[in-house]
CSV table of C-alpha atoms in Angstrom, one decimal:
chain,number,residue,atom,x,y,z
A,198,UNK,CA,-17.8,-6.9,-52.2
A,199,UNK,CA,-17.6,-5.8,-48.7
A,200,UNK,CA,-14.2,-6.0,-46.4
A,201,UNK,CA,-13.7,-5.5,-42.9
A,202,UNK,CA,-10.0,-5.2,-41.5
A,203,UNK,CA,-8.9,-5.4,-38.2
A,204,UNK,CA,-6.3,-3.8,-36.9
A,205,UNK,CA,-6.5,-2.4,-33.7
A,206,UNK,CA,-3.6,-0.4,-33.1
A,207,UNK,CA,-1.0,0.5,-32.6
A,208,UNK,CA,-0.1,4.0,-34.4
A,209,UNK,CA,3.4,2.2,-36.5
A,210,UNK,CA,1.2,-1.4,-37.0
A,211,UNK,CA,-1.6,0.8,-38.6
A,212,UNK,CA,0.1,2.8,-41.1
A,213,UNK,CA,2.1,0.4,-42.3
A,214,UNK,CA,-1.0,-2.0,-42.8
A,215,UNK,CA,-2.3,0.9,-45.1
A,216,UNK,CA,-0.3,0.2,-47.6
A,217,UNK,CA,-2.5,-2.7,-48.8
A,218,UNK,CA,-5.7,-0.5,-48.9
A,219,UNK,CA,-4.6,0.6,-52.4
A,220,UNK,CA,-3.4,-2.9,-53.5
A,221,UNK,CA,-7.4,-4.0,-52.8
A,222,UNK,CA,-8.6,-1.1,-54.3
A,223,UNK,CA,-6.4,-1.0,-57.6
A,224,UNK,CA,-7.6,-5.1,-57.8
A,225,UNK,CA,-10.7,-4.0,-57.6
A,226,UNK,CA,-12.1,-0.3,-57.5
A,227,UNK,CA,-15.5,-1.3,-56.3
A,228,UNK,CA,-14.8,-3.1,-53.2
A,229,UNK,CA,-15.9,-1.6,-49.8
A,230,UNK,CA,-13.3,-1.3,-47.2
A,231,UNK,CA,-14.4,-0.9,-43.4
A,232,UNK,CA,-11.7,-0.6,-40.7
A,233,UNK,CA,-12.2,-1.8,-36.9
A,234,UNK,CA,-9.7,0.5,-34.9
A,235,UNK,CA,-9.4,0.9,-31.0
A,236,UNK,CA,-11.2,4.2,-30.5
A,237,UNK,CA,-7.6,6.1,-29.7
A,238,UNK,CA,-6.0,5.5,-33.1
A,239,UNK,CA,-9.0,6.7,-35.5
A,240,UNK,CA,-7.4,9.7,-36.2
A,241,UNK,CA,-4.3,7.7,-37.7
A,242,UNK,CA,-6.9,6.6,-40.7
A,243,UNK,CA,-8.8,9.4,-41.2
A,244,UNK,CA,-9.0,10.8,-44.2
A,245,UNK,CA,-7.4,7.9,-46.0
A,246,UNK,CA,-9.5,7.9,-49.7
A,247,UNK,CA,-9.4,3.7,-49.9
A,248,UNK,CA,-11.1,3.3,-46.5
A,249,UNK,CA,-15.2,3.5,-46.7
A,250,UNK,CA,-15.6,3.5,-43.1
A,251,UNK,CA,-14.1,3.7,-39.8
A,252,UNK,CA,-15.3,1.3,-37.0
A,253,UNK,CA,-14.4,2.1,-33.0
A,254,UNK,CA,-13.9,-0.4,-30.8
A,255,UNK,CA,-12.9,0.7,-27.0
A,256,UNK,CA,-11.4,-2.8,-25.5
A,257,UNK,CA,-8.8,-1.4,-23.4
A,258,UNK,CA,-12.0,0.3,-21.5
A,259,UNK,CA,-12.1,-3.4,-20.2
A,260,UNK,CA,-9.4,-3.2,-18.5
A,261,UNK,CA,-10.8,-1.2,-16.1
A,262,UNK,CA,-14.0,-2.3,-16.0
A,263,UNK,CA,-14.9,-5.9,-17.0
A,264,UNK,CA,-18.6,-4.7,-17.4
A,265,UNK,CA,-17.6,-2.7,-20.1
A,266,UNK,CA,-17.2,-6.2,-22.9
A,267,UNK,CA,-21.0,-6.3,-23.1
A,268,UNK,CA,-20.7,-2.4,-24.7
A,269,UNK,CA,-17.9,-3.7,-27.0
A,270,UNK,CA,-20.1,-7.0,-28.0
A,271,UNK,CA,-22.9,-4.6,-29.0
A,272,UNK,CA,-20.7,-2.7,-30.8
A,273,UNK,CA,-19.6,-5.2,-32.9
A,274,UNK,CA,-23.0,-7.2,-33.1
A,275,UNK,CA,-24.3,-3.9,-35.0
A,276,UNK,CA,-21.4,-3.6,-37.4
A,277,UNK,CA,-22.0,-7.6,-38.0
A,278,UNK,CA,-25.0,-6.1,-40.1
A,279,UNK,CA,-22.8,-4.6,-42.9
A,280,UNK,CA,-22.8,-8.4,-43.6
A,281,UNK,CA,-18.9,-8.3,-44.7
A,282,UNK,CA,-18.1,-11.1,-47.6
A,283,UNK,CA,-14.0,-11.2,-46.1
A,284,UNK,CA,-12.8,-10.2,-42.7
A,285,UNK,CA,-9.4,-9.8,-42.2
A,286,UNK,CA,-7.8,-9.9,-39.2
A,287,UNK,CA,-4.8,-8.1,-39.4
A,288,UNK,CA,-3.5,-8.1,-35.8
A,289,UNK,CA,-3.0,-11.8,-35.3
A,290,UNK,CA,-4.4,-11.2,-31.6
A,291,UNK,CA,-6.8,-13.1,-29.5
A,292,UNK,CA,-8.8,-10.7,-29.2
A,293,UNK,CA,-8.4,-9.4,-32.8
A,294,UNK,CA,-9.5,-12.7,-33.6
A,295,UNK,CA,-12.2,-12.7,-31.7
A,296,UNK,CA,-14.2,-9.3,-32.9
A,297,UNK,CA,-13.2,-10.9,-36.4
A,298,UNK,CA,-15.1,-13.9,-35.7
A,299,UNK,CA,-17.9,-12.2,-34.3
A,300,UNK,CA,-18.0,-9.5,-37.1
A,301,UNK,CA,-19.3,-12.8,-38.8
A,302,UNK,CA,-17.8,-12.8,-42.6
A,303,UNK,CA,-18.4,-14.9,-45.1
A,304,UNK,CA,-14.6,-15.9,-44.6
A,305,UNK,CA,-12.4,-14.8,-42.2
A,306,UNK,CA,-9.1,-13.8,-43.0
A,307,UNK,CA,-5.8,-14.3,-40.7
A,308,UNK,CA,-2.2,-15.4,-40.0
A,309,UNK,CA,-1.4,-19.3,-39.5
A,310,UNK,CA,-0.3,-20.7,-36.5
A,311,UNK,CA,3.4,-20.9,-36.7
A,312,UNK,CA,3.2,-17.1,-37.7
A,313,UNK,CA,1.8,-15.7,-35.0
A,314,UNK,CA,2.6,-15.2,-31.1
A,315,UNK,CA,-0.6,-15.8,-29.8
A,316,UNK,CA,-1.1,-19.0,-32.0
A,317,UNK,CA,-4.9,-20.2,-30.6
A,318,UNK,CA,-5.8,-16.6,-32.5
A,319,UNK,CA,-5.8,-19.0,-36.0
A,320,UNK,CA,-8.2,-21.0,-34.5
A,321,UNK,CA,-10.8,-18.4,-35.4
A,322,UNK,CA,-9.8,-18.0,-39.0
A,323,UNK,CA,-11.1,-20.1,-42.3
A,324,UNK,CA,-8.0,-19.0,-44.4
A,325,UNK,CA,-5.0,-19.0,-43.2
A,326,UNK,CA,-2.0,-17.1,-44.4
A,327,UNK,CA,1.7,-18.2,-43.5
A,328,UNK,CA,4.1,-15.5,-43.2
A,329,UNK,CA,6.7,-18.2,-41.4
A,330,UNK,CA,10.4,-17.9,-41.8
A,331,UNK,CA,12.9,-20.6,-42.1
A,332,UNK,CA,15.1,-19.6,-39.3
A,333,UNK,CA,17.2,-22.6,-39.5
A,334,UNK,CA,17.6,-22.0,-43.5
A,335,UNK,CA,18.6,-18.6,-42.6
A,336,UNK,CA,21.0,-19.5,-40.1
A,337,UNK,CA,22.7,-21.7,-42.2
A,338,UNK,CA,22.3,-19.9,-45.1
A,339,UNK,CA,25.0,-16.6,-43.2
A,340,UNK,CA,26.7,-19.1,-40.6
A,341,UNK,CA,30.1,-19.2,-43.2
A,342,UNK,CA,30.1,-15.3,-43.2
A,343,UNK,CA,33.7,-14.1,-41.9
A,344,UNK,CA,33.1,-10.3,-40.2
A,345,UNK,CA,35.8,-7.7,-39.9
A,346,UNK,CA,34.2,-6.0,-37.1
A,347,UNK,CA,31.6,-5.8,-34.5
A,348,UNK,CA,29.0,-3.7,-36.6
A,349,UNK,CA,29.4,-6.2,-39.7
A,350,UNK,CA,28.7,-8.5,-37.7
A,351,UNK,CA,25.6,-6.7,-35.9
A,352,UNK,CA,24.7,-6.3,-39.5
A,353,UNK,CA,24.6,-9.8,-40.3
A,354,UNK,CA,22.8,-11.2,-36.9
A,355,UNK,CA,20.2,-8.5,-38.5
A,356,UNK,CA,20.1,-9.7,-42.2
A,357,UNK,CA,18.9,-13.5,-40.4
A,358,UNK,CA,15.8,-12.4,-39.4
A,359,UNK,CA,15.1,-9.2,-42.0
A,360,UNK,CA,16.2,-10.3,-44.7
A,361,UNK,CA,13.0,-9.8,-47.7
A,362,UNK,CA,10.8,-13.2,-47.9
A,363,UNK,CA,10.5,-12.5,-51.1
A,364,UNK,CA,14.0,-13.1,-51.8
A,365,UNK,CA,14.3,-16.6,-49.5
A,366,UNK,CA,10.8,-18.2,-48.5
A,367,UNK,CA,8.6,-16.6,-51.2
A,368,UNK,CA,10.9,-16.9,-53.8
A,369,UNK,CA,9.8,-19.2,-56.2
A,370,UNK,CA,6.2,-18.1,-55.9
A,371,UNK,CA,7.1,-14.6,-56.5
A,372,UNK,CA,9.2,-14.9,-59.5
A,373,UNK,CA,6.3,-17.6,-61.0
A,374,UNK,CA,4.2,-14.7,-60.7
A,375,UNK,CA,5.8,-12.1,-62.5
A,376,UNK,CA,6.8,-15.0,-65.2
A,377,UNK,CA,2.8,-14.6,-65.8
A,378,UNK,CA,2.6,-10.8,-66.2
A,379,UNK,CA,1.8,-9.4,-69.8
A,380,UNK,CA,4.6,-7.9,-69.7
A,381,UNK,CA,5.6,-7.1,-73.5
A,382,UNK,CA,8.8,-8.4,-74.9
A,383,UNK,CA,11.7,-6.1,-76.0
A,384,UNK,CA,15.2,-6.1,-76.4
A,385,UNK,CA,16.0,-3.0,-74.7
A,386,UNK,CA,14.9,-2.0,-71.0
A,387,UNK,CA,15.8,1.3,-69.0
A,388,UNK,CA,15.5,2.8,-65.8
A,389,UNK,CA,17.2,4.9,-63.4
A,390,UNK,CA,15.9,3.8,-59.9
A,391,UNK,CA,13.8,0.3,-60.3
A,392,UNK,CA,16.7,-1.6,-59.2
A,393,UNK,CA,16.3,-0.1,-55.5
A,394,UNK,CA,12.4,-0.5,-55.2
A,395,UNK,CA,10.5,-2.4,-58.1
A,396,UNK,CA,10.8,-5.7,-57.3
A,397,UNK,CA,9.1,-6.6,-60.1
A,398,UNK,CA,11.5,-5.0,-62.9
A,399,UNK,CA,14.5,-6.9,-60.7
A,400,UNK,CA,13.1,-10.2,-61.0
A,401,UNK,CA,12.3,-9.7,-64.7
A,402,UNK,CA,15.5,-8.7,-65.4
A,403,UNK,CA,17.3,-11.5,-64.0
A,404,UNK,CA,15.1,-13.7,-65.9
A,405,UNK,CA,16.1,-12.3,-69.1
A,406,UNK,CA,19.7,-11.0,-68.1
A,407,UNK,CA,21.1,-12.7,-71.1
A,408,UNK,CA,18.5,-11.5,-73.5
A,409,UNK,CA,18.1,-7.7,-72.9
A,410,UNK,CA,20.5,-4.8,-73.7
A,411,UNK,CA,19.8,-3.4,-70.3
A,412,UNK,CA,20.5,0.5,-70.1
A,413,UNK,CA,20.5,2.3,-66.8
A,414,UNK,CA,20.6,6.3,-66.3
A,415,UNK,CA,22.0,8.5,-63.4
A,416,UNK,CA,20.1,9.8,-60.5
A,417,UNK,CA,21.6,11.5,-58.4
A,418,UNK,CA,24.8,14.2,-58.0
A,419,UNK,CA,26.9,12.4,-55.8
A,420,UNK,CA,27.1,9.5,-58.8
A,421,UNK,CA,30.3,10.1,-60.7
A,422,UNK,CA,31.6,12.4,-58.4
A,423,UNK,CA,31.7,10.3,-54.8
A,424,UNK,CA,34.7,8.3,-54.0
A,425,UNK,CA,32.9,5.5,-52.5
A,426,UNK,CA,29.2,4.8,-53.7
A,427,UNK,CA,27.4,2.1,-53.4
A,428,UNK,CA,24.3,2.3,-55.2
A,429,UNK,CA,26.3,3.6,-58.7
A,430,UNK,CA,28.6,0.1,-58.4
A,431,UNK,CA,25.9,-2.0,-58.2
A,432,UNK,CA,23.9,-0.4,-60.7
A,433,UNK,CA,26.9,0.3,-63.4
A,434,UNK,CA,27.4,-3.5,-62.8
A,435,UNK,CA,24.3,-5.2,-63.8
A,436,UNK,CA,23.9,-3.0,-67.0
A,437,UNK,CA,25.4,-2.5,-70.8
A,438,UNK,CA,24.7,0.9,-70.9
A,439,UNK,CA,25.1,3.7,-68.2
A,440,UNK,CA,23.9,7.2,-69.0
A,441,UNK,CA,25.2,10.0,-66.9
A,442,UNK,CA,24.7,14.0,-66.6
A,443,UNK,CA,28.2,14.7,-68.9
A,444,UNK,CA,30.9,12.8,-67.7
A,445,UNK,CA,32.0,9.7,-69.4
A,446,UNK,CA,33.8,6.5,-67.7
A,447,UNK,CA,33.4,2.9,-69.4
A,448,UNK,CA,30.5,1.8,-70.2
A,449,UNK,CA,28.8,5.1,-69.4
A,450,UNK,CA,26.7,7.4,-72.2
A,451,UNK,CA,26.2,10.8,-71.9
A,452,UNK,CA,23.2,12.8,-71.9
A,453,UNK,CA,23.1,15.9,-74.0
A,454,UNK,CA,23.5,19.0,-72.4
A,455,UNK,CA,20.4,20.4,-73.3
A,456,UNK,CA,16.6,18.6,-72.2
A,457,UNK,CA,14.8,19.1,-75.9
A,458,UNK,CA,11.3,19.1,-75.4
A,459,UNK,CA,9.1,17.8,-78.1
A,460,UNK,CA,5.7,19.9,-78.6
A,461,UNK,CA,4.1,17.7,-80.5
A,462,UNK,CA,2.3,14.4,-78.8
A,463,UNK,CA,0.2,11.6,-79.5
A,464,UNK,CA,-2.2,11.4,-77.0
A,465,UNK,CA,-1.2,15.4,-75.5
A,466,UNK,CA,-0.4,14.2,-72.3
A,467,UNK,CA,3.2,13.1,-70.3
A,468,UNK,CA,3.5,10.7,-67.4
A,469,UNK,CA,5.7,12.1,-64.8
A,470,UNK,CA,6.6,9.2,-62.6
A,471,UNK,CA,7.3,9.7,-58.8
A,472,UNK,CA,9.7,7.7,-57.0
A,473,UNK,CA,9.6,4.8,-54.7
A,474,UNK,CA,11.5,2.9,-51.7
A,475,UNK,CA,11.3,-0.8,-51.2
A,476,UNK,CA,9.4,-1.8,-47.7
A,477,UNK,CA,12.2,-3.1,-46.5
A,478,UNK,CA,15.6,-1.5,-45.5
A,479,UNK,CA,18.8,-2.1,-47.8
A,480,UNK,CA,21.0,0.5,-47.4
A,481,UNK,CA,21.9,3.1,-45.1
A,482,UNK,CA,21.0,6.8,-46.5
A,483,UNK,CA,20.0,10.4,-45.9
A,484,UNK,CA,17.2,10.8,-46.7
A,485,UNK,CA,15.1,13.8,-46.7
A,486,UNK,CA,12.5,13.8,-43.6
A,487,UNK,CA,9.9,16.0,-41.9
A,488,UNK,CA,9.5,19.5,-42.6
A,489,UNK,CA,13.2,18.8,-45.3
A,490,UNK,CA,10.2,16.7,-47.8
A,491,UNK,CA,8.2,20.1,-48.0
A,492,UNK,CA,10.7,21.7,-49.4
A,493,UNK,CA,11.6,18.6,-52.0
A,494,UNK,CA,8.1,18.6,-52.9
A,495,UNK,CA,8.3,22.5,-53.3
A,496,UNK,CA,11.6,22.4,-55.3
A,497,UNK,CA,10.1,19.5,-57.6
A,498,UNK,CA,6.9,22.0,-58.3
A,499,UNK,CA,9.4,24.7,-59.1
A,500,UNK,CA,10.9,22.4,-61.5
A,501,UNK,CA,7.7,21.2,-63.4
A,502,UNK,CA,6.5,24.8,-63.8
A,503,UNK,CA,10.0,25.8,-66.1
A,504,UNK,CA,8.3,23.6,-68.7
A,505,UNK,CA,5.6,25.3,-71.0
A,506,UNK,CA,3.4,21.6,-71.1
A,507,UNK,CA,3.0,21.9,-67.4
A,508,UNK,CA,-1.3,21.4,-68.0
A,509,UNK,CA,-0.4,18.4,-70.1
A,510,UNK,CA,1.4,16.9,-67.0
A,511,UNK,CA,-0.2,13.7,-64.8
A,512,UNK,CA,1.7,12.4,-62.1
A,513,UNK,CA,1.4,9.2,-61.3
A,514,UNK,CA,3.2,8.6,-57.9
A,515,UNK,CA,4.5,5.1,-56.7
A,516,UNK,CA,1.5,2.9,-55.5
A,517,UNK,CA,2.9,2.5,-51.6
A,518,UNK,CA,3.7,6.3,-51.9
């Protein structure tokens, strides 16, 4: 199966359209994925793994000279001959619409009417996906809210309009489809950082609050030791059993003092598990950034080689990481 996506620019829209290139891929490793970029932003996708091949388009060379859309329609009338089974047009534009169409798919892809700003652009599209928010459900739903202060309430105002779909609009779908996963049954569930980014392990959870002994475990040296911190309440709330690095509260389980390593495995191999952040913001946090994730990544290496089964490691990092 061959895909064309089109998204044009800019540099913050591209990357964070990315993210789904490994979604398509992990569906299904076979599929072809060709991206139609304005000729200034290539350099954003290069040497992305999950993208087959990158397609320049100069449009805003239009601008300056109208004779110039003849080039562009050649252009795109000679990638037309990949002869793409899905085109996605992941700009919502008129224009984006437009190359999409011409690219001439077997179905093209796009964003429904009512969830775009240039709504004739869904004209050009046979499915059409509705990423829509119920402002007036929103509205209504934080209307009743009493603020304390100015940025409370600058924090509400926000929440209206950011607040996850998949928690409001998409609810109902999204939980019906993690309700299907094969997901095996057990009485006892763990993790220490699922509740903040896997949206799946929340929603299963809930679902079966009253049926799992749900155990938790500490991540991070400020928890126990803060005054104020957010992330341990919520997380010491929602579970029976909260294992910490030594110190002991209620409900809390400590972990020995010593890591015992077993050298003996089943299959010779151990899954270290990266982390990951939702794609949506819920808290404010430091964070490291820039040049400060070098040296995480570097102190996390350090760490790995102390153990002796460092060959028999794989690491298996967060899919949108």
């Amino acid at each position: 199966m061959k895909i064309a996506i089109v998204k044009l620019s800019a540099m913050g829209d591209i990357i964070h359209a990315m993210v789904a290139l490994e979604f398509i891929k992990e569906h299904n490793p076979n599929i072809k994925i060709d991206w139609i970029v304005e000729e200034g932003f290539k350099a954003v996708l290069e040497h992305n793994p999950y993208i087959d091949n990158i397609l320049t388009l100069n449009l805003k060379s239009i601008k300056k000279d109208k004779l110039a859309i003849f080039k562009e329609i050649k252009k795109v009338k000679e990638y037309k001959k990949n002869r793409y089974d899905l085109v996605i047009d992941a700009q919502g534009l008129i224009k984006s619409a437009i190359v999409s169409k011409l690219l001439g798919g077997k179905k093209v892809a796009g964003f429904s009417k009512s969830s775009i700003r240039e709504k004739v652009a869904s004209w050009f599209y046979d499915i059409k996906v509705d990423t829509n928010i119920d402002l007036h459900k929103r509205k209504k739903l934080f209307e009743n809210i009493n603020t304390v202060d100015e940025f409370e309430n600058l924090v509400f105002e926000t929440l209206i309009y950011n607040f996850p779909i998949i928690y409001l609009e998409s609810f109902l779908d999204f939980r019906e489809k993690v309700l299907k996963f094969p997901i095996k049954k057990s009485k006892i569930i763990y993790s220490a950082n699922a509740l903040h980014g896997n949206e799946i392990f929340k929603f299963y959870v809930a679902e079966n609050y009253n049926k799992l002994v749900i155990t938790y475990g500490q991540h991070g040296g400020g928890i126990g030791v803060d005054r104020v911190n957010i992330s341990e309440e919520v997380e010491r709330s929602f579970c029976d059993i909260y294992f910490t690095y030594g110190w002991s509260d209620k409900k809390t389980k400590a972990l020995p003092k010593e890591l015992k390593i077993i050298n003996s495995f089943d299959n010779e191999k151990i899954i270290y598990v990266m982390t990951a952040l939702p794609r949506y913001f819920y808290r404010f946090v430091y964070q490291e950034d820039s040049s400060k994730m070098l040296d995480y990544i570097e102190n996390t290496k350090e760490f790995l080689k102390s153990f002796n089964l460092i060959n028999n490691l794989i690491i298996r990092p967060y899919m949108q990481d």
